[in-house]
Coordinates of C-alpha atoms in Angstrom, one line a residue:
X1 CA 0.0 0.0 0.0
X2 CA 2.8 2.4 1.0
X3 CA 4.4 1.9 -2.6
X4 CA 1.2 2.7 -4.4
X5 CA 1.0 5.7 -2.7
X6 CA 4.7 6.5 -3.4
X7 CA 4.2 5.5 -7.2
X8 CA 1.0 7.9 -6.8
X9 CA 2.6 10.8 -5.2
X10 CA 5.9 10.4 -8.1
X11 CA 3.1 10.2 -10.7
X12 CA 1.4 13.6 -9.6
X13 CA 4.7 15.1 -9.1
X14 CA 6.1 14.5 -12.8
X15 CA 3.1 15.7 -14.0
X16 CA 2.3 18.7 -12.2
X17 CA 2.2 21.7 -14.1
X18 CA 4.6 23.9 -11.5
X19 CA 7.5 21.4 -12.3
X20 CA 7.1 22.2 -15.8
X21 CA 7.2 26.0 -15.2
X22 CA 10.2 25.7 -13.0
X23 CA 12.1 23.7 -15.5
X24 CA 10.8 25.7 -18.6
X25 CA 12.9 28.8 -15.6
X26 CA 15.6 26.8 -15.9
X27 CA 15.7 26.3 -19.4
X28 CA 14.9 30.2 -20.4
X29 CA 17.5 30.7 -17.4
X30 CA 20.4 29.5 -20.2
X31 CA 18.5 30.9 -23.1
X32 CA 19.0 34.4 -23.7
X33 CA 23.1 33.1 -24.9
X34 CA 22.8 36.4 -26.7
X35 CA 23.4 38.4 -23.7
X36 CA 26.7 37.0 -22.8
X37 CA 28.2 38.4 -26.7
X38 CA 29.4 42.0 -25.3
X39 CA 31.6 39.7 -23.0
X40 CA 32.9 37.0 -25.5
X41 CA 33.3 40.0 -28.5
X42 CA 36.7 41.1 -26.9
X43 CA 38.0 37.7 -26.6
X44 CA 37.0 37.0 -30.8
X45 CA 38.3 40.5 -31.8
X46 CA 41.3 39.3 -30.2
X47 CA 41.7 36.0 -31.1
X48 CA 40.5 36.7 -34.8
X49 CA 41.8 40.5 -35.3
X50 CA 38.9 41.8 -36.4
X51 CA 38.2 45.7 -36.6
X52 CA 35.1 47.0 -34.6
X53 CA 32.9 47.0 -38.0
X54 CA 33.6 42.8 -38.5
X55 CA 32.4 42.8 -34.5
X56 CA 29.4 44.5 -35.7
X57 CA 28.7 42.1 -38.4
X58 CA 28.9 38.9 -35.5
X59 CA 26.7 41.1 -33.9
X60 CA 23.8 41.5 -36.6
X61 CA 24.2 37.6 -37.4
X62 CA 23.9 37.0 -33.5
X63 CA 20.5 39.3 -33.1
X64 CA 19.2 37.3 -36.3
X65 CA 19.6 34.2 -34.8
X66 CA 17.9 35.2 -31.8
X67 CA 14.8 37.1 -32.6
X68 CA 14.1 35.1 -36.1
X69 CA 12.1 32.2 -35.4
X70 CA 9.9 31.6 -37.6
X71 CA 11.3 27.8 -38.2
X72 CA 11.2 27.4 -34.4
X73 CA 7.5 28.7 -34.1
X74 CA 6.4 26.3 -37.3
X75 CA 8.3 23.9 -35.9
X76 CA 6.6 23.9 -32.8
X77 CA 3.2 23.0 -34.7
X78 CA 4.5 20.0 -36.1
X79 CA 7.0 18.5 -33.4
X80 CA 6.8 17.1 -29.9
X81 CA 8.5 19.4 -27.1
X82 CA 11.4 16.9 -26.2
X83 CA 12.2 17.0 -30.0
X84 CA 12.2 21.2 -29.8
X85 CA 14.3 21.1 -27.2
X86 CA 16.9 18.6 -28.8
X87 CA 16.7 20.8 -31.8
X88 CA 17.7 23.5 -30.1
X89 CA 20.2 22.2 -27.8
X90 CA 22.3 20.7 -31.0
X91 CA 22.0 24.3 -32.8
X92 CA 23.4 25.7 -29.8
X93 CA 26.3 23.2 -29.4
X94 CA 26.7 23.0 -33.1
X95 CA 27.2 26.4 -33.3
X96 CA 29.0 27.9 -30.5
X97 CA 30.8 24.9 -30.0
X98 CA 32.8 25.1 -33.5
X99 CA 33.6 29.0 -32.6
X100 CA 35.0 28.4 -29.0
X101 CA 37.6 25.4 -31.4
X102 CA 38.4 28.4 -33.6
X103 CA 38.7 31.0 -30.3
X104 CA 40.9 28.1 -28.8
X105 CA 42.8 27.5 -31.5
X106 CA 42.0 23.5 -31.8
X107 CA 39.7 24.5 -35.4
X108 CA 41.7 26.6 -38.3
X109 CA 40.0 30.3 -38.8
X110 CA 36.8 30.7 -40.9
X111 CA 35.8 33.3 -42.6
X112 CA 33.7 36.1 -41.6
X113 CA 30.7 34.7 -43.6
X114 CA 31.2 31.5 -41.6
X115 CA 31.5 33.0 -38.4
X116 CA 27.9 34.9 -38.9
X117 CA 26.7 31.6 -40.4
X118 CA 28.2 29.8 -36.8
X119 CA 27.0 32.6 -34.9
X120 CA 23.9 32.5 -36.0
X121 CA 23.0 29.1 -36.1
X122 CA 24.2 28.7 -32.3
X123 CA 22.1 31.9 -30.9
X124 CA 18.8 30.3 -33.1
X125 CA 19.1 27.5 -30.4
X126 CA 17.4 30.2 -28.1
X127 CA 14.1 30.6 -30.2
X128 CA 13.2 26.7 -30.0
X129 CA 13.8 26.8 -26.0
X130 CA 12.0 30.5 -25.8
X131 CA 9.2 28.9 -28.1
X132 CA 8.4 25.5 -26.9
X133 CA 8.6 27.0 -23.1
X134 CA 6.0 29.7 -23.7
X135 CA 3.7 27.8 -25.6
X136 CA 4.0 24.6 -23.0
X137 CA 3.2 27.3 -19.8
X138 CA 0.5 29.3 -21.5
X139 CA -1.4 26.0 -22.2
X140 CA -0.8 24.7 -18.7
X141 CA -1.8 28.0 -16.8
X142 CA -4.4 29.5 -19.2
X143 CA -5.8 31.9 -16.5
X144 CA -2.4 33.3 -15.4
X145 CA -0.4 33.7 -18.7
X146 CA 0.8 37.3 -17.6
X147 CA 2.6 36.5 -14.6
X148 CA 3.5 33.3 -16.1
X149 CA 5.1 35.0 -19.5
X150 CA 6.8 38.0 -17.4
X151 CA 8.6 35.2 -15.2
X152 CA 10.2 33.2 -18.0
X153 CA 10.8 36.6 -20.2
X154 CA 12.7 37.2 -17.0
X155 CA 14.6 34.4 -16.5
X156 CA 15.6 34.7 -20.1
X157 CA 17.5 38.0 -18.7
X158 CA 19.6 36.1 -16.4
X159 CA 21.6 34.1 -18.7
X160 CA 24.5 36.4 -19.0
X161 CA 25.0 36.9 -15.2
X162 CA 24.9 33.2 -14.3
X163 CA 27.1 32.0 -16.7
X164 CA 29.8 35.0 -15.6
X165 CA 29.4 34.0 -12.3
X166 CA 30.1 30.4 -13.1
X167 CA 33.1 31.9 -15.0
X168 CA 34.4 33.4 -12.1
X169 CA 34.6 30.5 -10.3
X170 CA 36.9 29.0 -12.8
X171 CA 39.6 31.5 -11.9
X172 CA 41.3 31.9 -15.4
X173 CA 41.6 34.8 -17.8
X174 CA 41.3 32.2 -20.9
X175 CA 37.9 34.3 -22.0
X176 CA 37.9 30.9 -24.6
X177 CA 36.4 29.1 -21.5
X178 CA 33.6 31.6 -21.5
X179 CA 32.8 30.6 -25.1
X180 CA 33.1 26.8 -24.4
X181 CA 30.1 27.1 -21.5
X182 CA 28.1 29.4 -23.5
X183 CA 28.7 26.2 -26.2
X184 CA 28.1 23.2 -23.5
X185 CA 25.7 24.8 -20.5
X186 CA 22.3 25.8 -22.5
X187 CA 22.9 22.6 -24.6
X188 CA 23.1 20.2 -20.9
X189 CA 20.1 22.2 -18.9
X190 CA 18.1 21.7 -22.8
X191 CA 18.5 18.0 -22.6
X192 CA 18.3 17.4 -19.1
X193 CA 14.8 19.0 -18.9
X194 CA 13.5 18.4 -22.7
X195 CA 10.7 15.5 -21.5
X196 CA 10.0 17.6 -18.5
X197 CA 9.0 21.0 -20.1
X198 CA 5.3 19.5 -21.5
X199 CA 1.8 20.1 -21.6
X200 CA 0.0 18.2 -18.7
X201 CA -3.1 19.2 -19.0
X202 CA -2.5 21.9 -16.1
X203 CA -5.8 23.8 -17.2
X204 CA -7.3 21.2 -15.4
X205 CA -4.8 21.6 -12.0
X206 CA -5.9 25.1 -11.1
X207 CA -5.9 25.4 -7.0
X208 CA -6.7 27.9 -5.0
X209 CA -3.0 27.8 -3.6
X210 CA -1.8 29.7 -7.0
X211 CA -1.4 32.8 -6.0
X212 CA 0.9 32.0 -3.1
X213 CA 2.7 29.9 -5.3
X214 CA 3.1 32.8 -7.6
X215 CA 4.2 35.2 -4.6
X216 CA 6.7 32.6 -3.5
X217 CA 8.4 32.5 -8.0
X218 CA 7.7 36.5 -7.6
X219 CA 9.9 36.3 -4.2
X220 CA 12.8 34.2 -5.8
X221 CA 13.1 36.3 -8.6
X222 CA 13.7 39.4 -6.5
X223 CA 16.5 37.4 -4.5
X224 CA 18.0 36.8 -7.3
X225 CA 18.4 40.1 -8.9
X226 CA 19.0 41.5 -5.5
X227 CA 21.8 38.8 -4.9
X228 CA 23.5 38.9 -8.4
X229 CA 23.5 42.6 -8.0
X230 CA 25.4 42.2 -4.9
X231 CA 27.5 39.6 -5.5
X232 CA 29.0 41.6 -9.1
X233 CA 29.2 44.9 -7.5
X234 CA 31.3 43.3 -4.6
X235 CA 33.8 41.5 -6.7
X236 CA 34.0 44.3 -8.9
X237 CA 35.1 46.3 -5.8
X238 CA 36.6 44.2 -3.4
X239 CA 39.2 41.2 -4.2
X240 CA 37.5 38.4 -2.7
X241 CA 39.4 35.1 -2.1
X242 CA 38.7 32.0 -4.3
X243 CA 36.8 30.3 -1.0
X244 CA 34.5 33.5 -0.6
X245 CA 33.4 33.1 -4.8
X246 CA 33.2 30.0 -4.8
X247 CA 30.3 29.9 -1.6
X248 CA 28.7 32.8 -3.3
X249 CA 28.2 30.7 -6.6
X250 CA 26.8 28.0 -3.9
X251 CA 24.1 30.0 -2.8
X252 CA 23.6 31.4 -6.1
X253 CA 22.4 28.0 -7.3
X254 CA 20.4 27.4 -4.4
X255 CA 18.3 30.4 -5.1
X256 CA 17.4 29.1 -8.8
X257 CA 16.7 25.3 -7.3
X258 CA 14.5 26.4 -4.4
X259 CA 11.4 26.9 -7.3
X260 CA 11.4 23.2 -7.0
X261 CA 9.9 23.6 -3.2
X262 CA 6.7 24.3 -4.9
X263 CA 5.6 21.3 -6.6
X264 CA 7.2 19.2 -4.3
X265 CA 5.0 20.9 -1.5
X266 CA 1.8 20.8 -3.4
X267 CA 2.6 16.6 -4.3
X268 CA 3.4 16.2 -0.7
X269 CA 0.6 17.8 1.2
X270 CA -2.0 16.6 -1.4
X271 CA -4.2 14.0 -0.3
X272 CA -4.7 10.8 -2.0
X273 CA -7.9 11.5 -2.9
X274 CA -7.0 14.5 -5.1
X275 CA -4.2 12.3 -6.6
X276 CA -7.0 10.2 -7.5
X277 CA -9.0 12.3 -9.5
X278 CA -5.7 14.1 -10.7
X279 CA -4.9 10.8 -12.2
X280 CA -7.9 9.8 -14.1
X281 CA -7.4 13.8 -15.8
X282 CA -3.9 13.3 -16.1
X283 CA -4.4 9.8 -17.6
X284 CA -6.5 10.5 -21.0
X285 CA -4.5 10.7 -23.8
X286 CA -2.2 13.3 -24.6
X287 CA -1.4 13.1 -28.6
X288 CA -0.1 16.2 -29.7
X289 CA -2.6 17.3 -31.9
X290 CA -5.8 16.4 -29.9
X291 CA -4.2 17.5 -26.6
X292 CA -2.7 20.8 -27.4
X293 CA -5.7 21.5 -30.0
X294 CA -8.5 21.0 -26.7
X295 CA -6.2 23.0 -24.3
X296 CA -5.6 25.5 -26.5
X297 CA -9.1 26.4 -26.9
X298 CA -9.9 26.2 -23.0
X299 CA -6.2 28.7 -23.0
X300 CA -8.1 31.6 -25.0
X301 CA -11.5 30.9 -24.1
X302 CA -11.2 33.8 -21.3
X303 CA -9.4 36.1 -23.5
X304 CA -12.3 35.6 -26.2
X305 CA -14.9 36.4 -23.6
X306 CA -13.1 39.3 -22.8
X307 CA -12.5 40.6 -26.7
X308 CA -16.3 39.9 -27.1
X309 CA -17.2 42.3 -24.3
X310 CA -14.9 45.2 -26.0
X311 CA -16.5 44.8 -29.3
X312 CA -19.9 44.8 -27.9
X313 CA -19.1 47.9 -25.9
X314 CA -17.8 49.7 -29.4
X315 CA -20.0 52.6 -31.0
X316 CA -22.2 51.3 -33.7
X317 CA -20.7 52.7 -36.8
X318 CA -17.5 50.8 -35.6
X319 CA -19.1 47.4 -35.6
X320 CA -21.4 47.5 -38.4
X321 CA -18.9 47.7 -41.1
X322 CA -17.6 44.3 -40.1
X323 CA -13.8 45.6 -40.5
X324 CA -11.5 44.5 -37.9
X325 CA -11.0 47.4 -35.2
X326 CA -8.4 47.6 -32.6
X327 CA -9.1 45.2 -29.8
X328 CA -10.3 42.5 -32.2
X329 CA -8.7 39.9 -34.1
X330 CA -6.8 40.8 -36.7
X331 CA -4.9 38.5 -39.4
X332 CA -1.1 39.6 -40.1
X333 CA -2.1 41.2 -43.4
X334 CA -4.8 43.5 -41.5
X335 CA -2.3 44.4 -39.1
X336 CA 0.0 45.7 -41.1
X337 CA -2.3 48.3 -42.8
X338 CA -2.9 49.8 -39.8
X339 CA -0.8 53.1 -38.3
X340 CA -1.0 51.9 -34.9
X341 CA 0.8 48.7 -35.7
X342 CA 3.4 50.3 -37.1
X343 CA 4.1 53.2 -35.0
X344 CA 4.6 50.3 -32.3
X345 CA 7.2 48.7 -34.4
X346 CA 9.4 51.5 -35.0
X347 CA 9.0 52.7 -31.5
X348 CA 10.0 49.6 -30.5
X349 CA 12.6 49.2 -33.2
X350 CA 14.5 52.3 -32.0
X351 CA 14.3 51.5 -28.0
X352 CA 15.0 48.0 -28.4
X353 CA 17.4 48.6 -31.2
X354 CA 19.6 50.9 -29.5
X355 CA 19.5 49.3 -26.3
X356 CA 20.6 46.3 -28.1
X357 CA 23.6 47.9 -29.5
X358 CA 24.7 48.7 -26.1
X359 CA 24.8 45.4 -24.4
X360 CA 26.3 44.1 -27.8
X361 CA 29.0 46.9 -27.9
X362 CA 29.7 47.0 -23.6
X363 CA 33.2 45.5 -24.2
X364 CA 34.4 48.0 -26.2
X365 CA 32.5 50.8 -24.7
X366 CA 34.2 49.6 -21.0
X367 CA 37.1 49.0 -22.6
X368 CA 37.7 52.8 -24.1
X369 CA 37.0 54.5 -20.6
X370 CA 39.5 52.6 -19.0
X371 CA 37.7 49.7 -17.4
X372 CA 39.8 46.0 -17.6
X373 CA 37.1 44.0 -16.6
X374 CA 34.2 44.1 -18.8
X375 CA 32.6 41.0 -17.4
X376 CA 31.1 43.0 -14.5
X377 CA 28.7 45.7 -17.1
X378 CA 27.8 42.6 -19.0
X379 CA 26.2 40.9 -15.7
X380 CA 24.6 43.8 -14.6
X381 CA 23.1 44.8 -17.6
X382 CA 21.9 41.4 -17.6
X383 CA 20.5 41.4 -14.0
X384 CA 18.9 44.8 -14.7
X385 CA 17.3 43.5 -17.6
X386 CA 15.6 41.0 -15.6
X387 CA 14.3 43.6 -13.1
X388 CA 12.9 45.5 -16.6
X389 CA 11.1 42.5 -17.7
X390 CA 9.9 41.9 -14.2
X391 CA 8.9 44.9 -13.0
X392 CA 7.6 46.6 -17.1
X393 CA 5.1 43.6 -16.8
X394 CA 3.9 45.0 -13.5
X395 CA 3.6 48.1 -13.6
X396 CA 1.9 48.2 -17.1
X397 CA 0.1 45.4 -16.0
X398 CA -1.3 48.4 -13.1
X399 CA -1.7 51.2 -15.8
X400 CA -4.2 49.2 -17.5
X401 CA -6.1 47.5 -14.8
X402 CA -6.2 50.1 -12.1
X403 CA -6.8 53.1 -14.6
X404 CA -7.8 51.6 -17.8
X405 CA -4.7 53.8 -19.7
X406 CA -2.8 52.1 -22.3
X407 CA 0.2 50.3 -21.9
X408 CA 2.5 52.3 -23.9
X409 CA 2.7 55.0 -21.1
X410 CA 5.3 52.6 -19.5
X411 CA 7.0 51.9 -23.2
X412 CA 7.4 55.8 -23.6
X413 CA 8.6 56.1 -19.5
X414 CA 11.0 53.0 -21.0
X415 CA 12.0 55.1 -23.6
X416 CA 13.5 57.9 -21.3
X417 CA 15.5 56.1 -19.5
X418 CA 17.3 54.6 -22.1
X419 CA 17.9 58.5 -23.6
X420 CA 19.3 59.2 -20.0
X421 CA 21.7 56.4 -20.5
X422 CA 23.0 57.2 -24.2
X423 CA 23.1 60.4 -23.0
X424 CA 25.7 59.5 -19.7
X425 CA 27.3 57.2 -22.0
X426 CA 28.2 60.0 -24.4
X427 CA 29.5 62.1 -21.4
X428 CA 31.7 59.3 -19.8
X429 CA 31.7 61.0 -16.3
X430 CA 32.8 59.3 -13.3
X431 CA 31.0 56.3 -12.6
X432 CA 28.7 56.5 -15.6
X433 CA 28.8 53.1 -16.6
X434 CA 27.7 51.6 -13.6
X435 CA 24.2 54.2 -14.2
X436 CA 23.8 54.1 -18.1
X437 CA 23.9 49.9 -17.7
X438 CA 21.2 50.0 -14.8
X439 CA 18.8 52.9 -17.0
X440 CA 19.5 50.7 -20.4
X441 CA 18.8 47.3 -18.7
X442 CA 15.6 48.3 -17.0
X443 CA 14.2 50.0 -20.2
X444 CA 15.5 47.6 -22.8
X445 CA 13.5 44.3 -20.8
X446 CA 10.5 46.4 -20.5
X447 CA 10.0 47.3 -23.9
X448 CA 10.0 43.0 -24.1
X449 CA 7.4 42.6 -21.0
X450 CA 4.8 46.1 -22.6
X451 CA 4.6 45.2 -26.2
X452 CA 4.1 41.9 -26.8
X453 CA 0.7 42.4 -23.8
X454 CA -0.1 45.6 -26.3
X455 CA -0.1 44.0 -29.2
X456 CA -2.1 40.8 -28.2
X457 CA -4.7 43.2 -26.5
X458 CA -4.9 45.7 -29.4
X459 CA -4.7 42.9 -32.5
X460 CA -5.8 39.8 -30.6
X461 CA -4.6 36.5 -30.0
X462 CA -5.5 34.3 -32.7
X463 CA -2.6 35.1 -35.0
X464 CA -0.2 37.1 -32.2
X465 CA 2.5 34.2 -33.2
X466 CA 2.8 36.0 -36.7
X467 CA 2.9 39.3 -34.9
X468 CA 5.0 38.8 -32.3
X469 CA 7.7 36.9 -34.9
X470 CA 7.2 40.3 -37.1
X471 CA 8.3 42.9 -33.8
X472 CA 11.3 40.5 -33.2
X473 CA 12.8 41.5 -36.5
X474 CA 12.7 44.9 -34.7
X475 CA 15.7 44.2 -32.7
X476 CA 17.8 42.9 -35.5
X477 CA 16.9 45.6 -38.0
X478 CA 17.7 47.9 -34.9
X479 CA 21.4 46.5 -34.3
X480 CA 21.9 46.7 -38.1
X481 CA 21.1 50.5 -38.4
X482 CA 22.7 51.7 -35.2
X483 CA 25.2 48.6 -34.4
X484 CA 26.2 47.8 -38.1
X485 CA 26.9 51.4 -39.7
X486 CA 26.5 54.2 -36.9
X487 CA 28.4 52.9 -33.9
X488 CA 31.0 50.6 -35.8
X489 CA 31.3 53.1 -38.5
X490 CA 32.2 56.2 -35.6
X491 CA 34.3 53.8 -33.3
X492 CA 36.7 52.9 -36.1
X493 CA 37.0 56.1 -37.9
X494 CA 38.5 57.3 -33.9
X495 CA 40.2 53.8 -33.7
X496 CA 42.0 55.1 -37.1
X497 CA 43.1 58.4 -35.8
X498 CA 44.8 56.2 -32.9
X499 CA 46.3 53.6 -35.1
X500 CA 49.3 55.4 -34.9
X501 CA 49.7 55.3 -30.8
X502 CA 48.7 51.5 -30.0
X503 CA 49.7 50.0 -33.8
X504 CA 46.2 48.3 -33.5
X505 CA 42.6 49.3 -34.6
X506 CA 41.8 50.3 -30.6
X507 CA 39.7 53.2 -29.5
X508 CA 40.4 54.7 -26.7
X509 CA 38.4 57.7 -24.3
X510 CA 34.6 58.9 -24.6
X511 CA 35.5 60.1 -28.2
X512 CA 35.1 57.0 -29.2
X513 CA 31.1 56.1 -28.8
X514 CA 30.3 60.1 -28.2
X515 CA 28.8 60.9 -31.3
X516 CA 26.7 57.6 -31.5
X517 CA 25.5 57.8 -27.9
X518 CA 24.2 61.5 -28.7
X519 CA 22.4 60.0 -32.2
X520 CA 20.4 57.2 -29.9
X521 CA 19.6 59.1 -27.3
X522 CA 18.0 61.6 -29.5
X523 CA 16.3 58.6 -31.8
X524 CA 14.9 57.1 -28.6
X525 CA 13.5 60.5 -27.4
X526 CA 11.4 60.5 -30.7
X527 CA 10.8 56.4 -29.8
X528 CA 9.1 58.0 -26.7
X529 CA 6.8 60.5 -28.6
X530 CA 5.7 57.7 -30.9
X531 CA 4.8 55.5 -28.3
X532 CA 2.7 58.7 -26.5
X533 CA 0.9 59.3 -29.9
X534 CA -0.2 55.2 -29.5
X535 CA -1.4 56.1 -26.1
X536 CA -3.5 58.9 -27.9
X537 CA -4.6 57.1 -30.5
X538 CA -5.6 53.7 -28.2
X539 CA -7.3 55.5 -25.4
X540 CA -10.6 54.7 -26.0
X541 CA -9.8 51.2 -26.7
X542 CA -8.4 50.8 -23.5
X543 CA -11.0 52.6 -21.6
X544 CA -13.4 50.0 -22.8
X545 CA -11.2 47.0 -22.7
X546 CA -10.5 47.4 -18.8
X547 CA -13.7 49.6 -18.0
X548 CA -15.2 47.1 -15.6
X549 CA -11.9 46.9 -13.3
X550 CA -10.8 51.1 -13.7
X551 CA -11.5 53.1 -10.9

């Protein structure tokens, strides 16, 4: 009797749907690879000698094979999620695993093209786990997708601090090493969890204990941010001995564990009874079409209830034309004729974009006022990142539900702060770089946690995986513009006048990103008034969208 129980209890536990969210965390914890490139970009200009403009070019083929998924999000249609994940765990190998032997000198040099072709294929790996993560939790937690989505969007922002950490642990200079786990980690955590992260029909596991469980993620993730903030800033500052590093990595990884006390709570205090009844749901077959087909529909089923009331509300000569308006749903090819679709994209195409090129670019950038250790801007950036996805999500999350304004207030708020930071970066004061990376952090992840909400609310859900494919191209398009030619173009025409002193292409001083700083700050100032003329423009939809919970 015991071991039924045991086998009963096991049974609930694999297939409860808070195990899959915390491993999906873990996953989307070693997705976002593309973080970590403004640290490993010194160590390939080095190793390669390439010029700031052939960086750039890494960096465009990097942001295309992060933010282009459309083979991942057809994929995802066709496959099952153990195979998404072993996709994307052999891109990621595949591809940065062949440029850490050509960093490390065990593989002969490649051509640029090849690199970008390498580069690419390895950050791609990032789409399948980003893909088959999201679309796993928002079927298993249909009524809570927002908290759900701003959690692993979070996670996502981690990647670049956790792997630095780990890399300070290691105690070496060889940045080669740095390559190699951005190569092996991601690929291990992918297989390790890819018959874990799975729909389990956790549409039908709802319990009033959610919220608390939510609290307790919500809880963790501040810890974290709070912790890896500490623990950078303090080896930054202080020389701390191997012993102390290697405890603070310790307790680092017993922070991104502990999400595992929740479904092991919830399996232990449930009775047998509910295990019982859990099993018979649990227990009906799970084919990938039938499954994710019935859960699907019970995912949106809210969310069409709710889009029904906001037509209904509309003035008649809206609805009786029997065009889509905003707050319906609209196909890809609607959307696209419409202003307000657009004016998000290139709002969001020159925050995103030019925050972007920062993080791709904080090497160099550290580099030419003086700082040694660029590992340190890279982390933080990351861990304020997370904080911007987090706490975006939130607070746009209260704009719309407590006052019934549109969510773009908190894009064009974004907006500002990432001005402020090209602005300090341009000046190069004193400790600017520890302030420009906290402002550009915090406003880049927002613009990830406000848009993709605004866009589902304003053009609907049914074909948001189009739309939200389409803004993606935003942040590549944006790092080609202001990565590719502007900042590339500036850094080397300085690094030219200095060829003379170091006998390398080096920048050195402010001079060096000055002029390109002062370009972005002013593009995302007008990023800012295009995202206030949305507000104007979606005001009414808004109002009616959220009028029964405003105020």
């Amino acid at each position: 009797m015991g071991t039924t129980k045991l086998g009963e209890k096991l049974r609930s536990f694999y297939r409860n749907r808070w195990l899959v969210l915390v491993a999906a965390m873990w996953v989307q914890s070693m997705a976002g690879v593309g973080y970590l490139f403004g640290a490993i970009s010194p160590a390939l200009k080095s190793a390669l000698g390439y010029n700031q403009r052939q960086v750039a070019a890494l960096a465009v083929a990097k942001n295309l094979g992060g933010y282009v998924g459309v083979v991942a999000g057809t994929a995802s249609a066709a496959l099952p999620p153990w195979a998404m994940m072993l996709l994307g765990a052999t891109q990621n190998l595949l591809g940065y695993g062949w440029i850490w032997l050509v960093v490390a000198g065990k593989a002969p040099p490649l051509p640029l093209s090849m690199m970008c072709v390498l580069i690419f294929v390895g950050t791609n790996s990032a789409t399948y786990f980003n893909t088959n993560s999201l679309m796993t939790c928002i079927v298993n937690f249909p009524r809570s997708r927002g908290p759900m989505v701003g959690i692993l969007k979070g996670f996502l922002g981690l990647t670049s601090a956790i792997l630095t950490q780990i890399y300070a642990v290691l105690h070496t200079t060889d940045q080669a090493k740095l390559v190699l786990m951005v190569a092996v980690g991601p690929a291990l955590v992918a297989i390790a969890m890819m018959f874990v992260v799975r729909p389990v029909n956790g549409h039908k596991q709802a319990r009033p204990s959610d919220k608390k469980s939510f609290t307790f993620v919500y809880t963790i993730c501040l810890l974290l941010a709070s912790y890896l903030a500490v623990v950078k800033l303090a080896q930054d500052f202080l020389k701390l001995s191997d012993n102390v590093v290697n405890i603070l990595t310790v307790i680092l990884f017993v922070l991104l564990i502990s999400p595992i006390a929740i479904p092991v709570t919830l399996t232990i205090t449930s009775k047998v009874e509910e295990l019982s009844v859990e099993e018979a749901l649990l227990s009906e077959p799970l084919t990938r079409e039938a499954s994710t087909s019935s859960q699907e529909e019970d995912a949106i089923l809210s969310e069409v209830e709710d889009k029904s009331k906001v037509i209904d509300s509309l003035p008649p000569y809206e609805r009786k034309n029997g065009r889509p308006h905003l707050g319906d749903n609209f196909t890809m090819m609607q959307a696209l004729v419409k202003a307000e679709f657009w004016l998000i994209w290139i709002s969001f195409w020159l925050g995103s974009g030019s925050g972007l090129t920062v993080m791709d670019n904080l090497g160099q950038m550290s580099q030419a006022v003086g700082f040694k250790d660029v590992h340190i801007f890279v982390s933080l950036t990351s861990i304020w990142n997370f904080l911007g996805r987090v706490g975006g999500g939130y607070l746009s999350e209260i704009i719309v539900r407590e006052h019934g304004y549109p969510r773009h207030i908190g894009l064009a708020m974004a907006q500002i702060l990432i001005a402020a930071a090209h602005f300090l970066f341009a000046m190069a004061w004193p400790g600017t770089m520890y302030i420009s990376t906290f402002l550009v952090g915090l406003g880049y992840g927002a613009h990830w946690a406000i848009v993709p909400a605004a866009v589902s609310e304003l053009f609907g859900v049914k074909h948001f995986g189009a739309m939200y494919n389409f803004l993606t191209l935003a942040n590549p398009a944006g790092s080609l513009i202001f990565s590719g030619l502007i900042t590339s173009t500036l850094y080397d025409y300085e690094a030219e006048k200095q060829a003379h002193q170091h006998h390398q292409l080096k920048c050195e001083g402010a001079v060096c990103f000055f002029v390109s700083s002062l370009v972005m700050s002013v593009l995302c100032v007008v990023g800012a008034g295009l995202s206030l003329i949305v507000v104007h423009r979606t005001k009414r939809v808004y109002a009616d969208l959220y009028r029964p919970v405003c105020t």
